[in-house]
Amino acid sequence: MIDKLEAQLRPPATELPPYPPKFLMLASGEKMVIRQAKREEVPFLLEVIRPLISVERDFYDLVAARMYAELLGWYRYRVKDEYCIVGAIDGVVAGIVNGRSMNPDQGMSYHTIAIKRGLRVGGHLFAAKMEYHIEIIGHKEVFIVAESPIGFRRWILEFTLEPRPEVWHELGGVPTYVLTEKLWYQHKARLVAGRRPVPEDLLKTSKNLKLPSEYSQLQYQKGGKT
């Protein structure tokens, strides 16, 4: 039960279709399950993100701080139509992506964080959220910006996104780029991986998410910005 004032503070919600989970084999031989996160899992995901807020390398600090606020806003019902997708290996969170639906035709990509690096976890998860926008929700286009050189290479250049400088992304940053339906299907075979359905025993490993035991895969040092 919520009071009248709280009801006024919450944006109207749209019923978004669920993202069907999938799995893929990483170069390490590990299987990663990609599934949609639930709102009630946000407090746990905030604990996953928290250690990254002080990491300067590759702008993890900026991306982590922003994603932390975005997920908290979703949890507190202060962001309209947000979603979150996680990648997990044996239940351990390997990466997180999020965004939101603007309207039936347009989506807004927010952030991508890869905790387990060197295996294209971030690339696989970014592709998964584009799949969600274009194929599951049915968006005609997705607005995207990058906040790091790695992000620019992986999202903007790999998907040959169209510049849309007249549209200002909610995150600010570099001028806005757009993934269209045409571009999605042009690059899908090359950049998108994964199989469905997920075997029940494998899917079960992702039900109760676990904190990474260490963040050494990031190979960072505080203050070591690249």
PDB file of C-alpha atoms in Angstrom:
ATOM      1  CA  MET A   1       0.000   0.000   0.000  1.00  0.00           C
ATOM      2  CA  ILE A   2       1.267   3.479  -0.868  1.00  0.00           C
ATOM      3  CA  ASP A   3      -0.136   6.866   0.095  1.00  0.00           C
ATOM      4  CA  LYS A   4      -1.507   9.425  -2.346  1.00  0.00           C
ATOM      5  CA  LEU A   5       1.618  11.578  -2.396  1.00  0.00           C
ATOM      6  CA  GLU A   6       3.866   8.612  -3.193  1.00  0.00           C
ATOM      7  CA  ALA A   7       1.475   7.587  -5.949  1.00  0.00           C
ATOM      8  CA  GLN A   8       1.836  11.050  -7.484  1.00  0.00           C
ATOM      9  CA  LEU A   9       5.645  10.782  -7.415  1.00  0.00           C
ATOM     10  CA  ARG A  10       5.726   7.518  -9.332  1.00  0.00           C
ATOM     11  CA  PRO A  11       5.742   7.706 -13.141  1.00  0.00           C
ATOM     12  CA  PRO A  12       3.075   5.752 -15.034  1.00  0.00           C
ATOM     13  CA  ALA A  13       4.384   2.298 -15.888  1.00  0.00           C
ATOM     14  CA  THR A  14       4.146   0.434 -19.167  1.00  0.00           C
ATOM     15  CA  GLU A  15       3.879  -3.348 -19.208  1.00  0.00           C
ATOM     16  CA  LEU A  16       7.103  -4.353 -20.963  1.00  0.00           C
ATOM     17  CA  PRO A  17       7.451  -7.876 -22.369  1.00  0.00           C
ATOM     18  CA  PRO A  18       9.883 -10.152 -20.515  1.00  0.00           C
ATOM     19  CA  TYR A  19      13.319 -10.819 -21.981  1.00  0.00           C
ATOM     20  CA  PRO A  20      13.582 -14.569 -22.674  1.00  0.00           C
ATOM     21  CA  PRO A  21      16.753 -15.911 -21.026  1.00  0.00           C
ATOM     22  CA  LYS A  22      19.520 -17.391 -23.157  1.00  0.00           C
ATOM     23  CA  PHE A  23      22.983 -18.825 -22.638  1.00  0.00           C
ATOM     24  CA  LEU A  24      26.250 -18.812 -24.514  1.00  0.00           C
ATOM     25  CA  MET A  25      29.697 -20.353 -24.298  1.00  0.00           C
ATOM     26  CA  LEU A  26      32.483 -17.896 -23.547  1.00  0.00           C
ATOM     27  CA  ALA A  27      35.992 -18.247 -24.932  1.00  0.00           C
ATOM     28  CA  SER A  28      37.053 -19.593 -21.529  1.00  0.00           C
ATOM     29  CA  GLY A  29      34.665 -22.541 -21.913  1.00  0.00           C
ATOM     30  CA  GLU A  30      32.359 -21.151 -19.215  1.00  0.00           C
ATOM     31  CA  LYS A  31      28.633 -20.860 -19.842  1.00  0.00           C
ATOM     32  CA  MET A  32      27.024 -17.489 -19.178  1.00  0.00           C
ATOM     33  CA  VAL A  33      23.290 -17.176 -18.625  1.00  0.00           C
ATOM     34  CA  ILE A  34      21.772 -13.874 -19.715  1.00  0.00           C
ATOM     35  CA  ARG A  35      18.455 -13.056 -18.094  1.00  0.00           C
ATOM     36  CA  GLN A  36      16.312 -10.142 -17.031  1.00  0.00           C
ATOM     37  CA  ALA A  37      16.745  -8.912 -13.474  1.00  0.00           C
ATOM     38  CA  LYS A  38      13.803  -8.348 -11.161  1.00  0.00           C
ATOM     39  CA  ARG A  39      13.183  -5.108  -9.322  1.00  0.00           C
ATOM     40  CA  GLU A  40      13.574  -6.881  -5.977  1.00  0.00           C
ATOM     41  CA  GLU A  41      17.106  -7.923  -6.983  1.00  0.00           C
ATOM     42  CA  VAL A  42      18.273  -4.309  -7.236  1.00  0.00           C
ATOM     43  CA  PRO A  43      19.648  -4.037  -3.647  1.00  0.00           C
ATOM     44  CA  PHE A  44      21.917  -6.995  -4.416  1.00  0.00           C
ATOM     45  CA  LEU A  45      22.978  -5.524  -7.771  1.00  0.00           C
ATOM     46  CA  LEU A  46      23.881  -2.274  -6.022  1.00  0.00           C
ATOM     47  CA  GLU A  47      26.296  -4.271  -3.856  1.00  0.00           C
ATOM     48  CA  VAL A  48      27.843  -5.714  -7.019  1.00  0.00           C
ATOM     49  CA  ILE A  49      28.315  -2.235  -8.499  1.00  0.00           C
ATOM     50  CA  ARG A  50      29.452  -0.406  -5.349  1.00  0.00           C
ATOM     51  CA  PRO A  51      33.164  -1.442  -5.426  1.00  0.00           C
ATOM     52  CA  LEU A  52      33.516  -0.073  -8.957  1.00  0.00           C
ATOM     53  CA  ILE A  53      32.536   3.499  -8.119  1.00  0.00           C
ATOM     54  CA  SER A  54      36.092   4.351  -7.018  1.00  0.00           C
ATOM     55  CA  VAL A  55      37.792   2.713 -10.021  1.00  0.00           C
ATOM     56  CA  GLU A  56      38.991   5.336 -12.496  1.00  0.00           C
ATOM     57  CA  ARG A  57      40.351   3.038 -15.175  1.00  0.00           C
ATOM     58  CA  ASP A  58      38.209   2.923 -18.344  1.00  0.00           C
ATOM     59  CA  PHE A  59      35.708   5.256 -16.624  1.00  0.00           C
ATOM     60  CA  TYR A  60      34.345   2.496 -14.422  1.00  0.00           C
ATOM     61  CA  ASP A  61      33.779   5.130 -11.731  1.00  0.00           C
ATOM     62  CA  LEU A  62      31.481   7.215 -13.921  1.00  0.00           C
ATOM     63  CA  VAL A  63      29.594   4.302 -15.429  1.00  0.00           C
ATOM     64  CA  ALA A  64      29.208   2.529 -12.080  1.00  0.00           C
ATOM     65  CA  ALA A  65      28.003   5.673 -10.290  1.00  0.00           C
ATOM     66  CA  ARG A  66      25.449   6.368 -12.982  1.00  0.00           C
ATOM     67  CA  MET A  67      24.203   2.800 -13.161  1.00  0.00           C
ATOM     68  CA  TYR A  68      23.959   2.723  -9.367  1.00  0.00           C
ATOM     69  CA  ALA A  69      21.705   5.792  -9.454  1.00  0.00           C
ATOM     70  CA  GLU A  70      19.657   4.457 -12.375  1.00  0.00           C
ATOM     71  CA  LEU A  71      18.976   1.114 -10.739  1.00  0.00           C
ATOM     72  CA  LEU A  72      18.169   2.811  -7.449  1.00  0.00           C
ATOM     73  CA  GLY A  73      15.773   5.093  -9.317  1.00  0.00           C
ATOM     74  CA  TRP A  74      14.104   2.040 -10.842  1.00  0.00           C
ATOM     75  CA  TYR A  75      13.903   0.324  -7.446  1.00  0.00           C
ATOM     76  CA  ARG A  76      12.338   3.435  -5.892  1.00  0.00           C
ATOM     77  CA  TYR A  77       9.903   3.919  -8.796  1.00  0.00           C
ATOM     78  CA  ARG A  78      11.512   7.135 -10.013  1.00  0.00           C
ATOM     79  CA  VAL A  79      12.413   6.085 -13.573  1.00  0.00           C
ATOM     80  CA  LYS A  80       9.823   5.320 -16.198  1.00  0.00           C
ATOM     81  CA  ASP A  81       9.945   1.927 -17.915  1.00  0.00           C
ATOM     82  CA  GLU A  82      13.489   0.918 -16.999  1.00  0.00           C
ATOM     83  CA  TYR A  83      14.823  -2.622 -17.313  1.00  0.00           C
ATOM     84  CA  CYS A  84      17.987  -4.448 -16.286  1.00  0.00           C
ATOM     85  CA  ILE A  85      19.640  -7.554 -17.761  1.00  0.00           C
ATOM     86  CA  VAL A  86      22.408  -9.532 -16.076  1.00  0.00           C
ATOM     87  CA  GLY A  87      24.970 -12.081 -17.207  1.00  0.00           C
ATOM     88  CA  ALA A  88      25.893 -14.777 -14.683  1.00  0.00           C
ATOM     89  CA  ILE A  89      28.457 -17.586 -14.680  1.00  0.00           C
ATOM     90  CA  ASP A  90      27.571 -20.297 -12.156  1.00  0.00           C
ATOM     91  CA  GLY A  91      25.385 -17.646 -10.542  1.00  0.00           C
ATOM     92  CA  VAL A  92      28.213 -15.121 -10.150  1.00  0.00           C
ATOM     93  CA  VAL A  93      27.412 -11.775 -11.759  1.00  0.00           C
ATOM     94  CA  ALA A  94      29.760 -11.199 -14.722  1.00  0.00           C
ATOM     95  CA  GLY A  95      28.097  -8.081 -16.125  1.00  0.00           C
ATOM     96  CA  ILE A  96      25.050  -5.826 -16.023  1.00  0.00           C
ATOM     97  CA  VAL A  97      23.260  -3.701 -18.622  1.00  0.00           C
ATOM     98  CA  ASN A  98      20.274  -1.390 -18.365  1.00  0.00           C
ATOM     99  CA  GLY A  99      18.116   1.028 -20.328  1.00  0.00           C
ATOM    100  CA  ARG A 100      14.509   2.035 -20.709  1.00  0.00           C
ATOM    101  CA  SER A 101      11.648   2.208 -23.163  1.00  0.00           C
ATOM    102  CA  MET A 102      10.775   5.760 -24.219  1.00  0.00           C
ATOM    103  CA  ASN A 103       7.703   4.947 -26.297  1.00  0.00           C
ATOM    104  CA  PRO A 104       6.501   2.067 -28.515  1.00  0.00           C
ATOM    105  CA  ASP A 105       9.005   2.970 -31.252  1.00  0.00           C
ATOM    106  CA  GLN A 106      12.084   4.236 -29.414  1.00  0.00           C
ATOM    107  CA  GLY A 107      14.379   2.961 -26.684  1.00  0.00           C
ATOM    108  CA  MET A 108      17.108   4.575 -24.594  1.00  0.00           C
ATOM    109  CA  SER A 109      20.284   2.608 -23.859  1.00  0.00           C
ATOM    110  CA  TYR A 110      21.826   3.504 -20.497  1.00  0.00           C
ATOM    111  CA  HIS A 111      24.917   1.590 -19.380  1.00  0.00           C
ATOM    112  CA  THR A 112      26.959  -1.582 -19.737  1.00  0.00           C
ATOM    113  CA  ILE A 113      29.308  -2.879 -17.041  1.00  0.00           C
ATOM    114  CA  ALA A 114      31.529  -5.922 -17.521  1.00  0.00           C
ATOM    115  CA  ILE A 115      33.015  -7.268 -14.309  1.00  0.00           C
ATOM    116  CA  LYS A 116      34.635 -10.326 -15.875  1.00  0.00           C
ATOM    117  CA  ARG A 117      36.817  -8.874 -18.604  1.00  0.00           C
ATOM    118  CA  GLY A 118      38.651 -10.324 -21.569  1.00  0.00           C
ATOM    119  CA  LEU A 119      35.783 -12.567 -22.699  1.00  0.00           C
ATOM    120  CA  ARG A 120      33.539 -10.014 -24.461  1.00  0.00           C
ATOM    121  CA  VAL A 121      31.022 -10.190 -21.613  1.00  0.00           C
ATOM    122  CA  GLY A 122      30.184  -6.511 -22.148  1.00  0.00           C
ATOM    123  CA  GLY A 123      29.759  -7.000 -25.888  1.00  0.00           C
ATOM    124  CA  HIS A 124      27.462  -9.994 -25.418  1.00  0.00           C
ATOM    125  CA  LEU A 125      25.338  -8.133 -22.870  1.00  0.00           C
ATOM    126  CA  PHE A 126      25.125  -4.980 -24.994  1.00  0.00           C
ATOM    127  CA  ALA A 127      23.930  -7.116 -27.901  1.00  0.00           C
ATOM    128  CA  ALA A 128      21.382  -8.773 -25.602  1.00  0.00           C
ATOM    129  CA  LYS A 129      19.851  -5.465 -24.611  1.00  0.00           C
ATOM    130  CA  MET A 130      19.701  -4.347 -28.251  1.00  0.00           C
ATOM    131  CA  GLU A 131      17.945  -7.641 -28.961  1.00  0.00           C
ATOM    132  CA  TYR A 132      15.487  -6.786 -26.190  1.00  0.00           C
ATOM    133  CA  HIS A 133      14.784  -3.358 -27.638  1.00  0.00           C
ATOM    134  CA  ILE A 134      14.422  -4.342 -31.292  1.00  0.00           C
ATOM    135  CA  GLU A 135      13.083  -7.895 -31.263  1.00  0.00           C
ATOM    136  CA  ILE A 136      11.246  -8.242 -27.949  1.00  0.00           C
ATOM    137  CA  ILE A 137       9.845  -4.772 -27.223  1.00  0.00           C
ATOM    138  CA  GLY A 138       9.619  -3.912 -30.918  1.00  0.00           C
ATOM    139  CA  HIS A 139      11.452  -0.595 -31.000  1.00  0.00           C
ATOM    140  CA  LYS A 140      12.325   0.876 -34.380  1.00  0.00           C
ATOM    141  CA  GLU A 141      15.450   2.556 -33.029  1.00  0.00           C
ATOM    142  CA  VAL A 142      17.588   2.819 -29.889  1.00  0.00           C
ATOM    143  CA  PHE A 143      19.448   5.960 -28.780  1.00  0.00           C
ATOM    144  CA  ILE A 144      23.011   5.271 -27.618  1.00  0.00           C
ATOM    145  CA  VAL A 145      26.014   7.231 -26.344  1.00  0.00           C
ATOM    146  CA  ALA A 146      29.430   6.109 -25.128  1.00  0.00           C
ATOM    147  CA  GLU A 147      31.307   7.406 -22.070  1.00  0.00           C
ATOM    148  CA  SER A 148      34.616   5.618 -22.623  1.00  0.00           C
ATOM    149  CA  PRO A 149      36.884   4.857 -25.592  1.00  0.00           C
ATOM    150  CA  ILE A 150      36.160   1.143 -25.143  1.00  0.00           C
ATOM    151  CA  GLY A 151      32.430   1.808 -25.249  1.00  0.00           C
ATOM    152  CA  PHE A 152      32.786   3.940 -28.356  1.00  0.00           C
ATOM    153  CA  ARG A 153      34.693   1.195 -30.164  1.00  0.00           C
ATOM    154  CA  ARG A 154      32.439  -1.638 -29.010  1.00  0.00           C
ATOM    155  CA  TRP A 155      29.032  -0.027 -29.469  1.00  0.00           C
ATOM    156  CA  ILE A 156      29.308   2.905 -31.855  1.00  0.00           C
ATOM    157  CA  LEU A 157      31.898   1.527 -34.270  1.00  0.00           C
ATOM    158  CA  GLU A 158      31.153  -2.216 -34.202  1.00  0.00           C
ATOM    159  CA  PHE A 159      27.458  -1.643 -34.911  1.00  0.00           C
ATOM    160  CA  THR A 160      28.235   1.238 -37.356  1.00  0.00           C
ATOM    161  CA  LEU A 161      25.607   3.313 -35.585  1.00  0.00           C
ATOM    162  CA  GLU A 162      24.035   6.300 -37.300  1.00  0.00           C
ATOM    163  CA  PRO A 163      24.863   9.734 -35.850  1.00  0.00           C
ATOM    164  CA  ARG A 164      21.815  11.649 -34.661  1.00  0.00           C
ATOM    165  CA  PRO A 165      23.333  14.915 -33.311  1.00  0.00           C
ATOM    166  CA  GLU A 166      20.007  16.737 -33.319  1.00  0.00           C
ATOM    167  CA  VAL A 167      18.726  14.365 -30.596  1.00  0.00           C
ATOM    168  CA  TRP A 168      20.219  14.833 -27.124  1.00  0.00           C
ATOM    169  CA  HIS A 169      20.577  11.616 -25.138  1.00  0.00           C
ATOM    170  CA  GLU A 170      19.405  11.619 -21.515  1.00  0.00           C
ATOM    171  CA  LEU A 171      22.975  10.908 -20.372  1.00  0.00           C
ATOM    172  CA  GLY A 172      24.556  13.784 -22.271  1.00  0.00           C
ATOM    173  CA  GLY A 173      28.027  12.784 -23.375  1.00  0.00           C
ATOM    174  CA  VAL A 174      29.067  12.450 -26.989  1.00  0.00           C
ATOM    175  CA  PRO A 175      26.504  13.275 -29.675  1.00  0.00           C
ATOM    176  CA  THR A 176      23.764  10.681 -29.893  1.00  0.00           C
ATOM    177  CA  TYR A 177      24.022   7.625 -32.123  1.00  0.00           C
ATOM    178  CA  VAL A 178      21.171   5.354 -33.159  1.00  0.00           C
ATOM    179  CA  LEU A 179      20.774   1.643 -33.739  1.00  0.00           C
ATOM    180  CA  THR A 180      18.024   1.127 -36.304  1.00  0.00           C
ATOM    181  CA  GLU A 181      16.189  -2.075 -37.191  1.00  0.00           C
ATOM    182  CA  LYS A 182      18.145  -2.203 -40.445  1.00  0.00           C
ATOM    183  CA  LEU A 183      21.500  -1.959 -38.663  1.00  0.00           C
ATOM    184  CA  TRP A 184      20.456  -4.531 -36.086  1.00  0.00           C
ATOM    185  CA  TYR A 185      19.652  -7.197 -38.644  1.00  0.00           C
ATOM    186  CA  GLN A 186      22.716  -6.236 -40.668  1.00  0.00           C
ATOM    187  CA  HIS A 187      25.047  -6.991 -37.727  1.00  0.00           C
ATOM    188  CA  LYS A 188      23.058  -9.591 -35.801  1.00  0.00           C
ATOM    189  CA  ALA A 189      24.695 -12.698 -37.281  1.00  0.00           C
ATOM    190  CA  ARG A 190      28.183 -11.316 -36.628  1.00  0.00           C
ATOM    191  CA  LEU A 191      27.792  -9.819 -33.165  1.00  0.00           C
ATOM    192  CA  VAL A 192      24.944 -11.665 -31.443  1.00  0.00           C
ATOM    193  CA  ALA A 193      25.400 -15.052 -29.763  1.00  0.00           C
ATOM    194  CA  GLY A 194      23.352 -17.308 -27.530  1.00  0.00           C
ATOM    195  CA  ARG A 195      20.856 -20.150 -27.537  1.00  0.00           C
ATOM    196  CA  ARG A 196      17.360 -20.704 -26.222  1.00  0.00           C
ATOM    197  CA  PRO A 197      15.863 -22.311 -24.280  1.00  0.00           C
ATOM    198  CA  VAL A 198      18.279 -22.427 -21.375  1.00  0.00           C
ATOM    199  CA  PRO A 199      18.503 -25.943 -19.884  1.00  0.00           C
ATOM    200  CA  GLU A 200      16.642 -25.959 -16.596  1.00  0.00           C
ATOM    201  CA  ASP A 201      19.662 -26.961 -14.509  1.00  0.00           C
ATOM    202  CA  LEU A 202      21.746 -24.175 -16.046  1.00  0.00           C
ATOM    203  CA  LEU A 203      18.986 -21.584 -15.654  1.00  0.00           C
ATOM    204  CA  LYS A 204      18.665 -22.584 -12.005  1.00  0.00           C
ATOM    205  CA  THR A 205      22.270 -21.521 -11.374  1.00  0.00           C
ATOM    206  CA  SER A 206      21.312 -17.915 -12.219  1.00  0.00           C
ATOM    207  CA  LYS A 207      18.249 -17.741  -9.989  1.00  0.00           C
ATOM    208  CA  ASN A 208      20.165 -16.816  -6.831  1.00  0.00           C
ATOM    209  CA  LEU A 209      22.837 -14.377  -7.958  1.00  0.00           C
ATOM    210  CA  LYS A 210      26.197 -14.242  -6.197  1.00  0.00           C
ATOM    211  CA  LEU A 211      28.708 -11.458  -5.639  1.00  0.00           C
ATOM    212  CA  PRO A 212      32.010 -11.771  -7.460  1.00  0.00           C
ATOM    213  CA  SER A 213      34.587 -13.108  -4.999  1.00  0.00           C
ATOM    214  CA  GLU A 214      37.092 -10.655  -6.420  1.00  0.00           C
ATOM    215  CA  TYR A 215      37.325  -8.028  -9.117  1.00  0.00           C
ATOM    216  CA  SER A 216      40.850  -8.935 -10.211  1.00  0.00           C
ATOM    217  CA  GLN A 217      39.704  -9.665 -13.763  1.00  0.00           C
ATOM    218  CA  LEU A 218      39.391  -5.916 -14.219  1.00  0.00           C
ATOM    219  CA  GLN A 219      43.172  -5.600 -13.880  1.00  0.00           C
ATOM    220  CA  TYR A 220      42.821  -2.111 -12.495  1.00  0.00           C
ATOM    221  CA  GLN A 221      44.430   0.016  -9.884  1.00  0.00           C
ATOM    222  CA  LYS A 222      42.784   2.999  -8.282  1.00  0.00           C
ATOM    223  CA  GLY A 223      43.824   6.128 -10.083  1.00  0.00           C
ATOM    224  CA  GLY A 224      45.009   4.160 -13.111  1.00  0.00           C
ATOM    225  CA  LYS A 225      42.791   5.758 -15.711  1.00  0.00           C
ATOM    226  CA  THR A 226      43.204   4.687 -19.334  1.00  0.00           C
TER     227      THR A 226
END
